[in-house]
Amino acid sequence: MALIIEPAAERLPVKPLPTASRAVPALLGAVFFVLHAVLALREHARFRTTGYDLGIFGQAVRAYAEGRAPASEIRAATAPPGFAADAYPLLGDHFHPVLALLAPLYRLAPHVGTLLVAQAALVALAVYVLARTAQLHLPERKFAPLAIGTACGLGWGVQQLIGFDFHEVAFAVPLLALACRAFLDGRTRAAACWAAALLLVKEDLGATTAVFGLLLMRQDRRTGLLLAVGSAAGSVLIVYGVVPAFAPDGRYLYAGQVTGAYGLLDGWHVKVLTVLLLLAVTGGLVVRSPLALLLLPTLAWRFTSANPAHWEPGLHYSAVLVPVALAALVDALRRGVRLPLSVPVAVALLLLPAQPLASLATPGFWRESPREAAAREALALVPDGARVAASNSLAPHLTDRATVHLVADGALDRSPAVEWVVADRTDRWPAGAVGRVLRQAGERGWRVVRDEAGIVVLVRQRA
């Protein structure tokens, strides 16, 4: 992307911002909070959430709420060779201490759905912040807050976040919106503080924070330099010091993720699509703001990853790009670049039929299938406090009241032993694991308690 960045001497002067009613931004935030929360909770009720990742994060937040370090029995299923403990220490996987903020909410409402509602609230906060930013910086364009806020709430990256479980990057969405707004306001210290908080969200955001520090140097050299150097040093400390200290094998698992079966030049048709969608939502104007530089670290690690899932527009990886792109659009428009505000909204609406929110208008989305009814009845058979191995789609429904492992190879050999198995025969991940574990349980004499609509419940026979 060719960025058009003004020299420091030509940057926009900081002007007193106009006052305006917060009603429209607040209303937009409320509307999208309801839409996203309803979508996420209904998807969970339909057993469309999974142990990877909602179950893992549910176990992490439950651990924080109980005063323990975050650990996950589900994550232990894919632990490095030689790992023998019951639960995998999650700070040895990714650095996301920000999850501790959800512990008080979880204590009040000890249900994994609390995480889904919190995620919807975090996105709603970003919608409000960006709509308010447009309102204050584009006062002559009355529909700016409505257009920018709607583009955020319907943004394909945001919808993919809401539509696929819960992820810690949900915290980064409002933090980036707040940091970008403070940058546009000329409040450099506030911008630096919001950006610095990204280091507590996930380790890969440290590069974004460092780039933000370089941008701030154009307004406040000392603050920007401190943020850039501090975040770079902090990232190195986290990746090579903190995470390995918690990791069972003493290393950062993802340090070699840029090596593997695929290389940098593979999958460019998918990577180009991701970039084109990012450009489309801003009418291409994202490159007319220096804020566009904040997109580069995320795109860089994704496009150099050996995992093809990181390249595409789907999943939750693009959520952090949405607030930056829309803030950059506001910046470009306030610099005098012309673009009808209908463009970002039109692009979001054009993509909507293929996005998760479209499910709300589908009659089948609200009807309970025989499989869902069977799953609900099967889960009710598992007693509270039990040690259970559950397949991927059933696991997050038990993490609030049981010790849950994933139905995976070796699940029946764990110590302490699991006493229950609840499995959906249609669960395909880990590949083939459900069939293998069920066959193994049958060979060992486990008793079948229930087998209906493909949902199987077994209990270990005591000697």
Short mmCIF file of C-alpha atoms in Angstrom, two decimals:
data_model
loop_
_atom_site.label_atom_id
_atom_site.label_comp_id
_atom_site.label_asym_id
_atom_site.label_seq_id
_atom_site.Cartn_x
_atom_site.Cartn_y
_atom_site.Cartn_z
CA MET A 1 0.00 0.00 0.00
CA ALA A 2 1.30 3.41 -0.91
CA LEU A 3 0.73 5.65 2.06
CA ILE A 4 0.32 9.38 1.68
CA ILE A 5 1.77 10.83 4.86
CA GLU A 6 2.11 14.54 5.40
CA PRO A 7 5.43 15.91 6.65
CA ALA A 8 5.47 16.85 10.28
CA ALA A 9 5.43 20.53 9.40
CA GLU A 10 2.20 20.09 7.45
CA ARG A 11 0.28 17.97 9.91
CA LEU A 12 -3.16 19.16 10.87
CA PRO A 13 -3.22 21.64 13.73
CA VAL A 14 -5.03 20.58 16.86
CA LYS A 15 -8.28 22.51 17.03
CA PRO A 16 -10.86 22.67 19.79
CA LEU A 17 -13.40 19.95 19.03
CA PRO A 18 -17.05 20.93 18.66
CA THR A 19 -19.63 19.73 21.12
CA ALA A 20 -22.41 17.47 19.95
CA SER A 21 -25.00 15.17 21.41
CA ARG A 22 -23.82 11.66 22.19
CA ALA A 23 -27.29 10.25 21.44
CA VAL A 24 -26.55 8.85 17.98
CA PRO A 25 -23.23 7.15 18.90
CA ALA A 26 -24.78 5.77 22.10
CA LEU A 27 -27.83 4.46 20.24
CA LEU A 28 -25.65 2.79 17.62
CA GLY A 29 -23.56 1.15 20.33
CA ALA A 30 -26.68 -0.11 22.09
CA VAL A 31 -28.22 -1.50 18.91
CA PHE A 32 -25.12 -3.42 17.92
CA PHE A 33 -24.61 -4.65 21.47
CA VAL A 34 -28.05 -6.26 21.38
CA LEU A 35 -27.60 -7.68 17.88
CA HIS A 36 -24.18 -9.14 18.60
CA ALA A 37 -25.11 -10.49 22.03
CA VAL A 38 -28.25 -12.17 20.69
CA LEU A 39 -26.32 -13.69 17.79
CA ALA A 40 -23.53 -15.02 20.01
CA LEU A 41 -25.82 -16.44 22.69
CA ARG A 42 -28.10 -18.07 20.15
CA GLU A 43 -25.12 -19.62 18.35
CA HIS A 44 -24.01 -21.01 21.70
CA ALA A 45 -27.49 -22.39 22.38
CA ARG A 46 -27.38 -24.07 18.94
CA PHE A 47 -24.09 -25.78 19.87
CA ARG A 48 -22.18 -23.82 17.23
CA THR A 49 -19.54 -22.68 19.73
CA THR A 50 -16.61 -24.95 20.44
CA GLY A 51 -14.14 -26.09 23.04
CA TYR A 52 -11.51 -24.47 20.83
CA ASP A 53 -11.79 -21.57 21.65
CA LEU A 54 -14.76 -20.68 23.86
CA GLY A 55 -14.22 -23.63 26.19
CA ILE A 56 -10.56 -22.74 26.66
CA PHE A 57 -11.29 -19.10 27.46
CA GLY A 58 -14.16 -20.16 29.71
CA GLN A 59 -11.76 -22.27 31.74
CA ALA A 60 -9.26 -19.40 31.85
CA VAL A 61 -11.77 -16.88 33.18
CA ARG A 62 -13.17 -19.39 35.65
CA ALA A 63 -9.65 -19.93 36.97
CA TYR A 64 -9.15 -16.18 37.42
CA ALA A 65 -12.53 -15.94 39.18
CA GLU A 66 -11.47 -18.69 41.57
CA GLY A 67 -8.14 -17.00 42.29
CA ARG A 68 -6.03 -19.42 40.24
CA ALA A 69 -3.61 -18.88 37.38
CA PRO A 70 -5.36 -19.39 34.03
CA ALA A 71 -5.16 -22.99 32.88
CA SER A 72 -7.18 -25.18 30.55
CA GLU A 73 -7.81 -28.91 30.53
CA ILE A 74 -9.15 -28.60 26.97
CA ARG A 75 -5.94 -26.98 25.72
CA ALA A 76 -4.00 -29.92 27.19
CA ALA A 77 -5.30 -32.04 24.29
CA THR A 78 -2.87 -30.34 21.91
CA ALA A 79 -0.04 -29.69 24.35
CA PRO A 80 3.56 -30.31 23.23
CA PRO A 81 4.85 -33.90 23.53
CA GLY A 82 5.75 -34.89 27.05
CA PHE A 83 3.13 -32.72 28.77
CA ALA A 84 1.52 -34.80 31.51
CA ALA A 85 -0.30 -32.30 33.75
CA ASP A 86 -4.08 -32.09 33.93
CA ALA A 87 -4.42 -28.48 32.70
CA TYR A 88 -2.24 -26.45 30.35
CA PRO A 89 -0.97 -23.09 31.73
CA LEU A 90 -2.46 -20.59 29.29
CA LEU A 91 0.05 -17.81 29.95
CA GLY A 92 2.58 -20.25 28.50
CA ASP A 93 0.53 -20.31 25.29
CA HIS A 94 -0.43 -16.67 24.74
CA PHE A 95 0.05 -13.59 26.92
CA HIS A 96 -3.45 -12.26 27.66
CA PRO A 97 -3.68 -11.15 31.33
CA VAL A 98 -6.44 -8.73 30.28
CA LEU A 99 -8.81 -11.70 30.66
CA ALA A 100 -8.60 -11.21 34.42
CA LEU A 101 -10.90 -8.19 33.98
CA LEU A 102 -13.72 -10.62 33.24
CA ALA A 103 -13.31 -12.49 36.53
CA PRO A 104 -15.62 -10.20 38.59
CA LEU A 105 -18.33 -10.52 35.92
CA TYR A 106 -17.91 -14.28 35.88
CA ARG A 107 -18.28 -14.46 39.66
CA LEU A 108 -21.57 -12.57 39.35
CA ALA A 109 -22.76 -14.70 36.43
CA PRO A 110 -20.68 -17.92 36.37
CA HIS A 111 -21.59 -18.95 32.85
CA VAL A 112 -19.53 -19.10 29.69
CA GLY A 113 -22.19 -16.93 28.04
CA THR A 114 -20.87 -14.06 30.16
CA LEU A 115 -17.79 -14.02 27.92
CA LEU A 116 -19.96 -13.76 24.81
CA VAL A 117 -21.96 -10.86 26.27
CA ALA A 118 -18.74 -9.12 27.35
CA GLN A 119 -17.34 -9.49 23.83
CA ALA A 120 -20.47 -7.90 22.38
CA ALA A 121 -20.12 -5.04 24.86
CA LEU A 122 -16.48 -4.47 23.89
CA VAL A 123 -17.41 -4.25 20.21
CA ALA A 124 -20.31 -1.94 21.05
CA LEU A 125 -17.88 0.34 22.86
CA ALA A 126 -15.75 0.52 19.71
CA VAL A 127 -18.85 1.38 17.66
CA TYR A 128 -19.64 4.22 20.05
CA VAL A 129 -16.06 5.55 20.06
CA LEU A 130 -15.73 5.54 16.27
CA ALA A 131 -19.15 7.10 15.74
CA ARG A 132 -18.27 9.79 18.27
CA THR A 133 -14.92 10.34 16.54
CA ALA A 134 -16.68 10.91 13.23
CA GLN A 135 -19.17 13.21 14.90
CA LEU A 136 -16.49 15.45 16.37
CA HIS A 137 -14.02 15.47 13.48
CA LEU A 138 -16.54 15.70 10.65
CA PRO A 139 -19.08 18.13 12.11
CA GLU A 140 -20.18 19.38 8.70
CA ARG A 141 -21.24 15.85 7.67
CA LYS A 142 -24.34 15.12 9.71
CA PHE A 143 -24.53 11.46 8.78
CA ALA A 144 -20.87 10.73 9.53
CA PRO A 145 -21.43 9.15 12.98
CA LEU A 146 -24.24 6.97 11.64
CA ALA A 147 -22.18 5.83 8.65
CA ILE A 148 -18.93 5.15 10.53
CA GLY A 149 -20.65 3.48 13.48
CA THR A 150 -22.72 1.26 11.20
CA ALA A 151 -19.68 0.34 9.13
CA CYS A 152 -17.94 -0.74 12.34
CA GLY A 153 -20.87 -2.75 13.70
CA LEU A 154 -21.38 -4.49 10.36
CA GLY A 155 -17.67 -4.74 9.55
CA TRP A 156 -16.73 -8.17 8.26
CA GLY A 157 -13.83 -8.48 10.69
CA VAL A 158 -16.05 -7.62 13.66
CA GLN A 159 -18.80 -10.00 12.58
CA GLN A 160 -16.33 -12.84 12.20
CA LEU A 161 -15.17 -12.17 15.77
CA ILE A 162 -18.72 -12.28 17.11
CA GLY A 163 -19.65 -15.28 15.00
CA PHE A 164 -16.79 -17.50 16.15
CA ASP A 165 -16.70 -18.05 19.90
CA PHE A 166 -14.82 -15.62 22.19
CA HIS A 167 -11.27 -14.30 21.77
CA GLU A 168 -9.05 -12.02 23.77
CA VAL A 169 -8.59 -9.69 20.78
CA ALA A 170 -12.09 -8.40 21.52
CA PHE A 171 -10.36 -6.13 24.06
CA ALA A 172 -8.11 -4.75 21.34
CA VAL A 173 -11.03 -3.50 19.24
CA PRO A 174 -12.14 -0.68 21.62
CA LEU A 175 -8.56 -0.03 22.75
CA LEU A 176 -7.50 0.67 19.16
CA ALA A 177 -10.58 2.82 18.61
CA LEU A 178 -9.79 4.85 21.74
CA ALA A 179 -6.11 5.17 20.82
CA CYS A 180 -6.91 6.32 17.28
CA ARG A 181 -9.47 8.82 18.52
CA ALA A 182 -7.01 10.30 21.01
CA PHE A 183 -4.43 10.50 18.21
CA LEU A 184 -6.86 12.42 16.01
CA ASP A 185 -7.79 14.65 18.96
CA GLY A 186 -4.14 15.50 19.54
CA ARG A 187 -4.18 13.93 23.03
CA THR A 188 -0.87 12.14 22.71
CA ARG A 189 -0.51 10.91 26.27
CA ALA A 190 -4.00 9.44 26.29
CA ALA A 191 -3.31 7.81 22.92
CA ALA A 192 -0.09 6.31 24.27
CA CYS A 193 -1.84 4.91 27.35
CA TRP A 194 -4.63 3.27 25.32
CA ALA A 195 -2.08 1.82 22.90
CA ALA A 196 0.21 0.57 25.68
CA ALA A 197 -2.70 -1.45 27.10
CA LEU A 198 -2.59 -3.59 23.95
CA LEU A 199 0.47 -5.34 25.40
CA LEU A 200 -1.86 -6.96 27.95
CA VAL A 201 -4.20 -8.30 25.25
CA LYS A 202 -1.94 -10.50 23.15
CA GLU A 203 1.76 -10.64 22.43
CA ASP A 204 1.43 -10.05 18.67
CA LEU A 205 -0.04 -6.59 19.28
CA GLY A 206 3.27 -5.30 20.60
CA ALA A 207 4.42 -4.52 17.06
CA THR A 208 1.25 -2.49 16.46
CA THR A 209 1.92 -0.56 19.67
CA ALA A 210 5.49 0.18 18.58
CA VAL A 211 4.29 1.52 15.23
CA PHE A 212 1.75 3.66 17.05
CA GLY A 213 4.60 5.12 19.08
CA LEU A 214 6.38 6.09 15.86
CA LEU A 215 3.23 7.86 14.67
CA LEU A 216 2.94 9.74 17.96
CA MET A 217 6.46 11.06 17.56
CA ARG A 218 5.11 13.41 14.90
CA GLN A 219 3.01 15.13 17.58
CA ASP A 220 4.97 14.46 20.75
CA ARG A 221 8.49 13.14 20.22
CA ARG A 222 9.14 12.17 23.83
CA THR A 223 5.84 10.34 24.39
CA GLY A 224 6.03 8.58 21.04
CA LEU A 225 9.62 7.48 21.54
CA LEU A 226 8.84 6.16 25.01
CA LEU A 227 5.90 4.15 23.68
CA ALA A 228 7.81 2.79 20.69
CA VAL A 229 10.87 1.72 22.66
CA GLY A 230 8.91 0.54 25.67
CA SER A 231 6.49 -1.58 23.65
CA ALA A 232 9.29 -3.11 21.57
CA ALA A 233 11.22 -4.01 24.71
CA GLY A 234 8.05 -5.27 26.38
CA SER A 235 7.22 -7.51 23.43
CA VAL A 236 10.67 -9.06 23.47
CA LEU A 237 10.41 -9.64 27.22
CA ILE A 238 6.96 -11.23 26.86
CA VAL A 239 7.83 -13.52 23.95
CA TYR A 240 11.28 -14.60 25.12
CA GLY A 241 10.89 -14.29 28.88
CA VAL A 242 7.39 -14.30 30.33
CA VAL A 243 5.64 -16.82 28.07
CA PRO A 244 8.53 -19.35 28.15
CA ALA A 245 8.58 -19.06 31.94
CA PHE A 246 5.00 -20.35 32.05
CA ALA A 247 5.31 -22.80 29.13
CA PRO A 248 5.87 -26.43 30.16
CA ASP A 249 8.63 -26.87 27.57
CA GLY A 250 10.20 -23.48 28.30
CA ARG A 251 9.70 -21.96 24.86
CA TYR A 252 7.32 -19.75 22.93
CA LEU A 253 5.34 -22.19 20.81
CA TYR A 254 4.62 -19.78 17.93
CA ALA A 255 8.14 -18.45 17.42
CA GLY A 256 8.51 -20.67 14.38
CA GLN A 257 5.06 -20.14 12.89
CA VAL A 258 6.52 -18.51 9.77
CA THR A 259 8.07 -21.83 8.79
CA GLY A 260 6.21 -24.89 7.61
CA ALA A 261 4.55 -26.40 4.56
CA TYR A 262 3.68 -22.98 3.15
CA GLY A 263 5.87 -20.01 2.34
CA LEU A 264 5.52 -16.26 2.04
CA LEU A 265 4.57 -16.46 -1.64
CA ASP A 266 1.83 -19.07 -1.16
CA GLY A 267 -1.88 -18.26 -1.10
CA TRP A 268 -1.63 -14.78 -2.54
CA HIS A 269 -5.07 -14.98 -4.13
CA VAL A 270 -6.48 -15.30 -0.60
CA LYS A 271 -4.19 -12.62 0.84
CA VAL A 272 -5.09 -10.18 -1.94
CA LEU A 273 -8.79 -10.77 -1.21
CA THR A 274 -8.22 -9.86 2.46
CA VAL A 275 -6.48 -6.61 1.46
CA LEU A 276 -9.14 -5.74 -1.13
CA LEU A 277 -11.91 -6.16 1.43
CA LEU A 278 -10.00 -3.90 3.79
CA LEU A 279 -9.66 -1.26 1.08
CA ALA A 280 -13.28 -1.60 -0.03
CA VAL A 281 -14.79 -0.80 3.35
CA THR A 282 -13.04 2.60 3.28
CA GLY A 283 -13.41 3.27 -0.43
CA GLY A 284 -9.65 2.92 -0.68
CA LEU A 285 -9.08 5.98 1.51
CA VAL A 286 -7.44 4.01 4.32
CA VAL A 287 -4.10 4.63 2.57
CA ARG A 288 -4.61 8.40 2.76
CA SER A 289 -3.96 8.46 6.51
CA PRO A 290 -0.79 7.69 8.47
CA LEU A 291 -2.98 5.53 10.71
CA ALA A 292 -2.88 2.95 7.91
CA LEU A 293 0.61 2.05 9.14
CA LEU A 294 -1.05 0.39 12.13
CA LEU A 295 -2.50 -2.23 9.80
CA LEU A 296 0.88 -3.44 8.62
CA PRO A 297 2.08 -5.44 11.67
CA THR A 298 -1.09 -7.55 11.79
CA LEU A 299 -1.09 -8.11 8.02
CA ALA A 300 2.63 -8.92 8.13
CA TRP A 301 2.45 -11.71 10.72
CA ARG A 302 -0.68 -13.14 9.12
CA PHE A 303 0.67 -13.22 5.57
CA THR A 304 4.00 -14.72 6.64
CA SER A 305 2.34 -17.39 8.76
CA ALA A 306 2.55 -21.03 7.72
CA ASN A 307 -1.10 -21.46 8.76
CA PRO A 308 -3.47 -20.79 5.80
CA ALA A 309 -6.27 -19.89 8.23
CA HIS A 310 -4.37 -16.69 9.06
CA TRP A 311 -4.43 -15.45 5.47
CA GLU A 312 -8.16 -15.32 4.80
CA PRO A 313 -10.82 -12.75 5.76
CA GLY A 314 -12.68 -15.28 7.93
CA LEU A 315 -12.32 -16.07 11.63
CA HIS A 316 -11.44 -13.38 14.17
CA TYR A 317 -8.04 -12.25 12.94
CA SER A 318 -9.33 -9.21 11.05
CA ALA A 319 -11.27 -7.71 13.96
CA VAL A 320 -8.34 -5.51 15.03
CA LEU A 321 -8.12 -4.04 11.52
CA VAL A 322 -11.66 -2.60 11.52
CA PRO A 323 -11.28 0.24 14.08
CA VAL A 324 -7.96 1.32 12.57
CA ALA A 325 -9.32 1.35 9.01
CA LEU A 326 -12.39 3.40 9.97
CA ALA A 327 -10.38 5.84 12.06
CA ALA A 328 -8.07 6.25 9.07
CA LEU A 329 -11.15 6.95 6.92
CA VAL A 330 -12.25 9.69 9.32
CA ASP A 331 -8.74 11.13 9.21
CA ALA A 332 -8.72 11.15 5.40
CA LEU A 333 -12.13 12.82 5.21
CA ARG A 334 -11.19 15.55 7.67
CA ARG A 335 -8.13 16.28 5.52
CA GLY A 336 -10.46 17.20 2.68
CA VAL A 337 -10.48 13.97 0.69
CA ARG A 338 -13.95 13.49 -0.75
CA LEU A 339 -15.94 10.27 -0.52
CA PRO A 340 -19.69 9.71 -0.12
CA LEU A 341 -20.30 8.30 3.34
CA SER A 342 -22.71 5.86 1.77
CA VAL A 343 -19.71 3.88 0.44
CA PRO A 344 -18.57 2.16 3.67
CA VAL A 345 -22.17 1.41 4.61
CA ALA A 346 -22.96 0.09 1.13
CA VAL A 347 -19.92 -2.20 1.20
CA ALA A 348 -20.90 -3.53 4.64
CA LEU A 349 -24.48 -4.16 3.46
CA LEU A 350 -23.25 -5.79 0.27
CA LEU A 351 -21.18 -8.25 2.30
CA LEU A 352 -23.89 -8.78 4.94
CA PRO A 353 -25.64 -11.81 3.35
CA ALA A 354 -22.41 -13.81 3.73
CA GLN A 355 -21.77 -12.64 7.30
CA PRO A 356 -22.92 -14.11 10.64
CA LEU A 357 -25.51 -11.40 11.41
CA ALA A 358 -27.51 -12.52 8.37
CA SER A 359 -28.42 -15.64 10.35
CA LEU A 360 -30.74 -13.58 12.54
CA ALA A 361 -33.15 -13.30 9.58
CA THR A 362 -33.12 -17.05 8.87
CA PRO A 363 -36.14 -18.94 10.34
CA GLY A 364 -34.09 -22.07 10.96
CA PHE A 365 -31.74 -20.08 13.17
CA TRP A 366 -34.46 -19.86 15.83
CA ARG A 367 -35.78 -23.45 15.64
CA GLU A 368 -34.36 -26.19 17.83
CA SER A 369 -33.26 -29.25 15.88
CA PRO A 370 -33.48 -32.84 17.18
CA ARG A 371 -29.71 -32.82 17.54
CA GLU A 372 -29.80 -29.73 19.76
CA ALA A 373 -32.54 -31.21 21.93
CA ALA A 374 -30.63 -34.48 22.26
CA ALA A 375 -27.42 -32.63 23.15
CA ARG A 376 -29.18 -30.60 25.84
CA GLU A 377 -30.68 -33.72 27.42
CA ALA A 378 -27.37 -35.56 27.24
CA LEU A 379 -25.44 -32.78 28.97
CA ALA A 380 -28.01 -32.74 31.79
CA LEU A 381 -26.96 -36.30 32.68
CA VAL A 382 -23.45 -35.19 33.62
CA PRO A 383 -23.33 -34.34 37.36
CA ASP A 384 -21.83 -31.11 38.62
CA GLY A 385 -18.17 -31.41 39.53
CA ALA A 386 -17.62 -34.44 37.33
CA ARG A 387 -14.49 -35.12 35.33
CA VAL A 388 -15.66 -35.42 31.75
CA ALA A 389 -14.28 -35.72 28.23
CA ALA A 390 -16.54 -33.81 25.83
CA SER A 391 -16.33 -33.40 22.09
CA ASN A 392 -15.59 -29.99 20.59
CA SER A 393 -19.15 -28.66 20.17
CA LEU A 394 -20.29 -29.88 23.61
CA ALA A 395 -17.27 -28.92 25.72
CA PRO A 396 -18.08 -25.21 26.33
CA HIS A 397 -21.48 -26.16 27.76
CA LEU A 398 -19.84 -27.99 30.66
CA THR A 399 -16.84 -25.83 31.60
CA ASP A 400 -18.85 -23.81 34.14
CA ARG A 401 -19.70 -26.81 36.33
CA ALA A 402 -17.28 -29.62 35.55
CA THR A 403 -13.65 -30.40 34.80
CA VAL A 404 -13.69 -30.75 31.03
CA HIS A 405 -11.17 -32.42 28.77
CA LEU A 406 -11.54 -32.68 25.03
CA VAL A 407 -12.50 -35.97 23.41
CA ALA A 408 -9.09 -36.58 21.87
CA ASP A 409 -6.51 -39.33 21.74
CA GLY A 410 -5.43 -40.24 25.26
CA ALA A 411 -8.51 -38.72 26.92
CA LEU A 412 -9.41 -42.01 28.66
CA ASP A 413 -5.88 -42.46 30.01
CA ARG A 414 -5.63 -39.17 31.87
CA SER A 415 -4.80 -39.03 35.54
CA PRO A 416 -6.92 -38.23 37.47
CA ALA A 417 -9.25 -40.26 35.26
CA VAL A 418 -12.30 -38.89 33.48
CA GLU A 419 -15.51 -40.61 34.54
CA TRP A 420 -17.85 -39.44 31.78
CA VAL A 421 -17.68 -39.08 28.02
CA VAL A 422 -20.15 -36.92 26.11
CA ALA A 423 -19.60 -36.89 22.37
CA ASP A 424 -21.27 -35.73 19.18
CA ARG A 425 -20.43 -38.24 16.46
CA THR A 426 -20.44 -35.45 13.85
CA ASP A 427 -17.64 -33.47 15.53
CA ARG A 428 -14.71 -33.62 13.13
CA TRP A 429 -11.99 -32.08 15.25
CA PRO A 430 -9.59 -33.42 16.31
CA ALA A 431 -9.80 -35.44 13.11
CA GLY A 432 -11.23 -38.90 13.78
CA ALA A 433 -10.82 -38.58 17.55
CA VAL A 434 -14.50 -39.08 18.47
CA GLY A 435 -14.71 -42.43 16.69
CA ARG A 436 -11.43 -43.65 18.16
CA VAL A 437 -12.31 -42.68 21.72
CA LEU A 438 -15.78 -44.22 21.52
CA ARG A 439 -14.33 -47.49 20.21
CA GLN A 440 -11.72 -47.48 22.96
CA ALA A 441 -14.38 -46.86 25.61
CA GLY A 442 -16.43 -49.76 24.27
CA GLU A 443 -13.42 -52.07 24.40
CA ARG A 444 -12.80 -51.07 28.02
CA GLY A 445 -16.35 -51.75 29.12
CA TRP A 446 -17.70 -48.22 29.53
CA ARG A 447 -21.48 -48.21 29.89
CA VAL A 448 -23.61 -46.36 27.32
CA VAL A 449 -26.07 -44.17 29.24
CA ARG A 450 -27.65 -42.52 26.22
CA ASP A 451 -27.25 -42.63 22.44
CA GLU A 452 -29.68 -40.46 20.51
CA ALA A 453 -29.43 -38.25 17.38
CA GLY A 454 -25.72 -38.88 17.23
CA ILE A 455 -25.09 -37.69 20.82
CA VAL A 456 -23.51 -40.35 23.01
CA VAL A 457 -23.09 -40.39 26.80
CA LEU A 458 -20.90 -43.01 28.47
CA VAL A 459 -19.87 -43.57 32.07
CA ARG A 460 -16.83 -45.47 33.31
CA GLN A 461 -17.67 -48.79 34.98
CA ARG A 462 -16.20 -48.94 38.45
CA ALA A 463 -14.31 -52.08 39.45
#
